[in-house]
Coordinates of C-alpha atoms in Angstrom, one line a residue:
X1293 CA 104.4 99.3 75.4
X1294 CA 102.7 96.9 78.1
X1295 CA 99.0 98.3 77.3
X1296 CA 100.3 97.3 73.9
X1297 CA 101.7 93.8 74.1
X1298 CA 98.1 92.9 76.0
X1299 CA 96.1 94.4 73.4
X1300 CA 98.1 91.5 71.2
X1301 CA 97.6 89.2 73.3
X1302 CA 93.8 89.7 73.7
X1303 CA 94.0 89.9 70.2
X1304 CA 95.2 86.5 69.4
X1305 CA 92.5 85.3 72.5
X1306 CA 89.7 86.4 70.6
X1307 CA 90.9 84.8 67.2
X1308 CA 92.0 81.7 68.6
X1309 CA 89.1 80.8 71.1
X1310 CA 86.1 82.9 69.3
X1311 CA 86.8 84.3 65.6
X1312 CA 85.1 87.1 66.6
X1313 CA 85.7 90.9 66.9
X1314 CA 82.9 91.2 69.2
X1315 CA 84.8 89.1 71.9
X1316 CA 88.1 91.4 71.4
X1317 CA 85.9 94.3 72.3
X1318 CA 84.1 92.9 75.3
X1319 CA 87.7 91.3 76.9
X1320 CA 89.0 95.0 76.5
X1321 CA 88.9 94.3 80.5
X1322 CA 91.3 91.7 80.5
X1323 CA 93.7 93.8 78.4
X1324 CA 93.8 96.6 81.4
X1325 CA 94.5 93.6 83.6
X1326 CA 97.1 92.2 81.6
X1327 CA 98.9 95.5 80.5
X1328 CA 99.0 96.5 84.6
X1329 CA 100.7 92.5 85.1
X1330 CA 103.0 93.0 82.2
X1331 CA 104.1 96.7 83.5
X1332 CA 104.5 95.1 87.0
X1333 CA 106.6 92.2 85.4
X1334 CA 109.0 94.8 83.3
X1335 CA 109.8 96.8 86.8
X1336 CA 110.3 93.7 88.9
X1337 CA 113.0 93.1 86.1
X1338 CA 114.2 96.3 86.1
X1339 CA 114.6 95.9 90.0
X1340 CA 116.3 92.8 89.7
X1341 CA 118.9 94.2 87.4
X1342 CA 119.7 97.4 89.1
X1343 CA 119.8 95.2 92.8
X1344 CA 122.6 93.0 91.2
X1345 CA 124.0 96.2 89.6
X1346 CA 123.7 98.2 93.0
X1347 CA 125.7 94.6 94.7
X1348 CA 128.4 95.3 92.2
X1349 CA 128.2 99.3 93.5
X1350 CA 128.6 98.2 97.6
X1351 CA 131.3 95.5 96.8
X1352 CA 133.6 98.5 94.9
X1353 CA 132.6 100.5 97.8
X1354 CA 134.3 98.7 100.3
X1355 CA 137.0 97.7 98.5
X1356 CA 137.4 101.2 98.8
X1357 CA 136.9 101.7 102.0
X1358 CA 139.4 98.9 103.4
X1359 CA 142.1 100.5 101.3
X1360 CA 141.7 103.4 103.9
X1361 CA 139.8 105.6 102.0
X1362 CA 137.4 108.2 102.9
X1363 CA 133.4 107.8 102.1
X1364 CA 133.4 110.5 99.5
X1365 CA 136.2 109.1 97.6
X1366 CA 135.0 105.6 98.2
X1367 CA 131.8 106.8 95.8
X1368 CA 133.9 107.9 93.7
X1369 CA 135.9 104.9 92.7
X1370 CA 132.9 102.9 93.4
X1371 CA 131.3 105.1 90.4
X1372 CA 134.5 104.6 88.4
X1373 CA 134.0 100.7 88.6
X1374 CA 130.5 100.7 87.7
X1375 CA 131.5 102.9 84.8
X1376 CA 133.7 100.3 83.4
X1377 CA 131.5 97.1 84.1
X1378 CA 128.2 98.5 82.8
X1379 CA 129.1 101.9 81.0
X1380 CA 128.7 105.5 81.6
X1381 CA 124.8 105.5 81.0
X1382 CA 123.8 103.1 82.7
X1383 CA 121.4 104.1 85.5
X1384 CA 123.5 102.6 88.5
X1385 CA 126.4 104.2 87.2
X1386 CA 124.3 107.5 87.2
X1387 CA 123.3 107.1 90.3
X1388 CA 126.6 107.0 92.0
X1389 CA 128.1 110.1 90.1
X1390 CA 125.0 112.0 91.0
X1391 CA 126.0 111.3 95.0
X1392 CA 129.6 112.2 93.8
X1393 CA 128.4 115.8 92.0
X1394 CA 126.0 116.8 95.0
X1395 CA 128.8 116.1 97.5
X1396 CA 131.0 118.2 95.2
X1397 CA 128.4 121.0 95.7
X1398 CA 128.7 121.1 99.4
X1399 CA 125.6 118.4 99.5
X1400 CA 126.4 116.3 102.9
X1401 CA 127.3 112.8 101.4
X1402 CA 124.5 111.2 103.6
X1403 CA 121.8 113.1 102.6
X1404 CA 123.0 112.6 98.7
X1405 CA 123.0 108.8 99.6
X1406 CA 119.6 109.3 100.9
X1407 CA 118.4 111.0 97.4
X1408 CA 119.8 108.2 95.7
X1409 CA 117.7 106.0 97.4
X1410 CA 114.6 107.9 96.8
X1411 CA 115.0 108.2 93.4
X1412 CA 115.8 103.9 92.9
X1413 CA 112.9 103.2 95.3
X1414 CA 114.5 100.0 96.2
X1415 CA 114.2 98.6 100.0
X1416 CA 118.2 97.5 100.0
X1417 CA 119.3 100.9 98.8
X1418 CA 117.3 102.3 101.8
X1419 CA 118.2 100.4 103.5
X1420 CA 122.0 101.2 103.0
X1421 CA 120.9 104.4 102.9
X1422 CA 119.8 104.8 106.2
X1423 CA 121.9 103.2 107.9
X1424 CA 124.4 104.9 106.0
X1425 CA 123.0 108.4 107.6
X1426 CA 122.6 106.9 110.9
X1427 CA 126.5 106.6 111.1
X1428 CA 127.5 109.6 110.1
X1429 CA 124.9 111.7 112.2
X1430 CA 126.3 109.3 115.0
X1431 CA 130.1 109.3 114.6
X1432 CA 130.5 106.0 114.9
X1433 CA 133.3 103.6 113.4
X1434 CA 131.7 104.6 109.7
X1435 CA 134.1 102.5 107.9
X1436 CA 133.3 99.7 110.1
X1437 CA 129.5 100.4 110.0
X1438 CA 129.3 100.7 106.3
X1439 CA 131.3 97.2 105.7
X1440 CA 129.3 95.1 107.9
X1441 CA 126.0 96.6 106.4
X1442 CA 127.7 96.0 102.6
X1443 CA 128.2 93.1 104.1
X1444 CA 124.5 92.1 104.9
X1445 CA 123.0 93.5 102.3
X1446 CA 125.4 91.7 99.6
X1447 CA 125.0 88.3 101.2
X1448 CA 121.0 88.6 101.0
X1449 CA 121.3 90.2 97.2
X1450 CA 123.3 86.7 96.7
X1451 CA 121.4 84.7 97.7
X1452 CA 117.9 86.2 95.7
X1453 CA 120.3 85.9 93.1
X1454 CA 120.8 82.2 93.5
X1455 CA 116.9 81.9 93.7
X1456 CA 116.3 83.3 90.5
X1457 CA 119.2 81.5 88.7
X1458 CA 117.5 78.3 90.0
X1459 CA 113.9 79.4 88.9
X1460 CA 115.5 80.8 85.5
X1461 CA 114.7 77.4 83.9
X1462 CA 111.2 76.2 85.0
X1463 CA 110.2 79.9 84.1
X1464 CA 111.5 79.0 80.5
X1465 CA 109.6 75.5 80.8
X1466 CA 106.6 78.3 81.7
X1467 CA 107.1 79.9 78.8
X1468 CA 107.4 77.3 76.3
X1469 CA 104.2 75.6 78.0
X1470 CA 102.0 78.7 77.5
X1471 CA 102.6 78.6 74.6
X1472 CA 102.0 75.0 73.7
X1473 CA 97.9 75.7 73.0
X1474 CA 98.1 78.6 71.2
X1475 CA 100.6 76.6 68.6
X1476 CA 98.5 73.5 68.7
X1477 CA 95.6 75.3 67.5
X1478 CA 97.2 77.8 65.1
X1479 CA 98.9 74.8 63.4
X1480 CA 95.1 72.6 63.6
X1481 CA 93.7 75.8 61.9
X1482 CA 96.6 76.3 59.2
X1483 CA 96.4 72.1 58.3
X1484 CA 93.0 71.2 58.6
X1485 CA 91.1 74.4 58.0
X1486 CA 87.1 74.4 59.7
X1487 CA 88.0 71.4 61.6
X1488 CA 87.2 73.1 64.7
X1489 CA 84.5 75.7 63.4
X1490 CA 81.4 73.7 65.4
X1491 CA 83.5 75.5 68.3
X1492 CA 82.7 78.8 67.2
X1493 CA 79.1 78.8 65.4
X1494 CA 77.1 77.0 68.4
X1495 CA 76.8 78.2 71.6
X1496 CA 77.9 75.2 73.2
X1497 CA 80.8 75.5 71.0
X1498 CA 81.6 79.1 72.7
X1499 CA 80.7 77.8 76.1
X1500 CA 83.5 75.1 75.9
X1501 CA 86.0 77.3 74.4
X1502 CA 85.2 79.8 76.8
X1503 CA 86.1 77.1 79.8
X1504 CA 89.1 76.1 78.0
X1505 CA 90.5 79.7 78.0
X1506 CA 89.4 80.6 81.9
X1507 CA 91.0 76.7 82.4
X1508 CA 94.2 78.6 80.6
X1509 CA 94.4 81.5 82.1
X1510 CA 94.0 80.0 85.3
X1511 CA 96.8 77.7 84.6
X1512 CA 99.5 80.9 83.7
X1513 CA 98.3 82.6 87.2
X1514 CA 99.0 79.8 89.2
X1515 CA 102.1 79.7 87.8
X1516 CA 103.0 82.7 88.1
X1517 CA 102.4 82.7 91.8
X1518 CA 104.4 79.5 92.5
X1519 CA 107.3 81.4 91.1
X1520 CA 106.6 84.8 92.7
X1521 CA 109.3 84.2 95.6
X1522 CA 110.6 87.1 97.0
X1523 CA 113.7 87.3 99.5

C-alpha cells in the first residue's frame, strides 16, 4: 500500500511539472523514497495508537493492583477493560490475553510480559517489561514497584500525547498547504488549457519546473522535520 500511494504521487509529479512518461520512469527513485517515508509514517501511527492504548492497559493494571489483587489477575482484568474500551480484536487487547493464556500454561507471568514486549517493539512496553521482571526475580514490594513504574511511564505517555494534540492542527495546516500547488495548477490546466505549455516544450521551461518541484519537495521535508518531535 505505501509503494502504492508513492507510485500515485510520482504519478501526479510527472503530469503536473513535466507531461511526460519519461519523467515518471526516471523519478521511479523518488517513489522507493517516498514509499519507505510513507511506511515509516503508517508505523509511527500505529505506535502512537497502541502507546495510548497500552496507557489505557497500565492504568486498569493498577487499579487492579491497589484493589489488592495479585499480578496475574491484575492482567486479567486489565485485559477485560481493554476488551470493553477497544474490542476483543484489537491488538492491545490481544496482547494482554496472550500474557493471560501463557501464564495459564505454567509460563512465569514475567517472562510472558517480556514476550509481549518483544512482539510490540515499543521502548515503554520494555520498558515496563523489564522492570516488571526485575521485581519479581528480586522479591521486592511488586505492587509497589509496578505502580510507581505505571506511574512514570503514564505520566510521559501523557504528556507525548499533549504534544501531538497541540501539533494535530499545524499538521492539518501542512496538509492543506501541500496541497495548495498541486490544486493551483490542476485548476490553471482545467480553465485555461496550454496556458502553461512553454513550461513543458522548452528546456528552460523544464529547468524552471524542475526548481519549482525540488523548491516543493524541499518545503514538505522541512516540514516534516519541524514536526518530527519525539518524547
Amino acid at each position: 500500500m505505501p509503494y502504492l500511494k508513492a507510485e500515485g504521487a510520482v504519478g501526479i509529479f510527472a503530469y503536473l511539472f513535466y507531461r511526460s512518461m519519461t519523467a515518471f520512469l526516471v523519478m521511479q527513485p523518488l517513489a522507493f523514497y517516498l514509499a519507505r517515508k510513507i511506511k515509516q509514517k503508517e508505523e509511527a501511527l500505529r505506535e502512537q495508537k497502541l502507546c495510548g492504548q497500552f496507557k489505557d492497559g497500565l492504568l486498569a493494571l493498577a487499579a487492579s493492583l491497589r484493589a489488592g489483587h495479585s499480578a496475574e489477575n491484575a492482567f486479567q482484568d486489565a485485559a477485560g477493560e481493554l476488551a470493553f474500551l477497544y474490542g476483543k480484536e484489537e491488538r492491545i487487547t490481544c496482547e494482554f490475553k496472550q500474557v493471560v493464556t501463557r501464564t495459564k500454561m505454567n509460563m512465569p507471568l514475567e517472562q510472558a510480559v517480556l514476550e509481549m514486549a518483544g512482539s510490540c517493539k515499543i521502548s515503554d512496553i520494555q520498558t515496563f517489561s523489564e522492570v516488571f521482571s526485575v521485581a519479581r526475580r528480586t522479591g521486592g514490594e511488586l505492587s509497589r514497584v509496578i505502580l510507581d513504574t505505571v506511574q512514570t511511564i503514564t505520566g510521559r505517555l501523557e504528556v507525548r500525547e499533549e504534544i501531538y494534540t497541540m501539533l494535530r492542527g499545524k499538521q492539518y495546516e501542512q496538509k492543506i498547504m501541500r496541497a495548495v500547488p498541486p490544486i493551483l495548477l490542476f485548476y490553471m490546466d482545467l480553465t485555461s488549457p496550454g496556458f502553461f505549455s512553454i513550461l513543458y516544450e522548452s528546456f528552460l521551461g523544464r529547468s524552471i519546473m524542475t526548481c519549482c518541484l525540488i523548491v516543493y519537495l524541499a518545503a514538505i521535508a522541512l516540514a516534516e522535520k519541524i514536526a518530527d518531535i519525539h518524547v
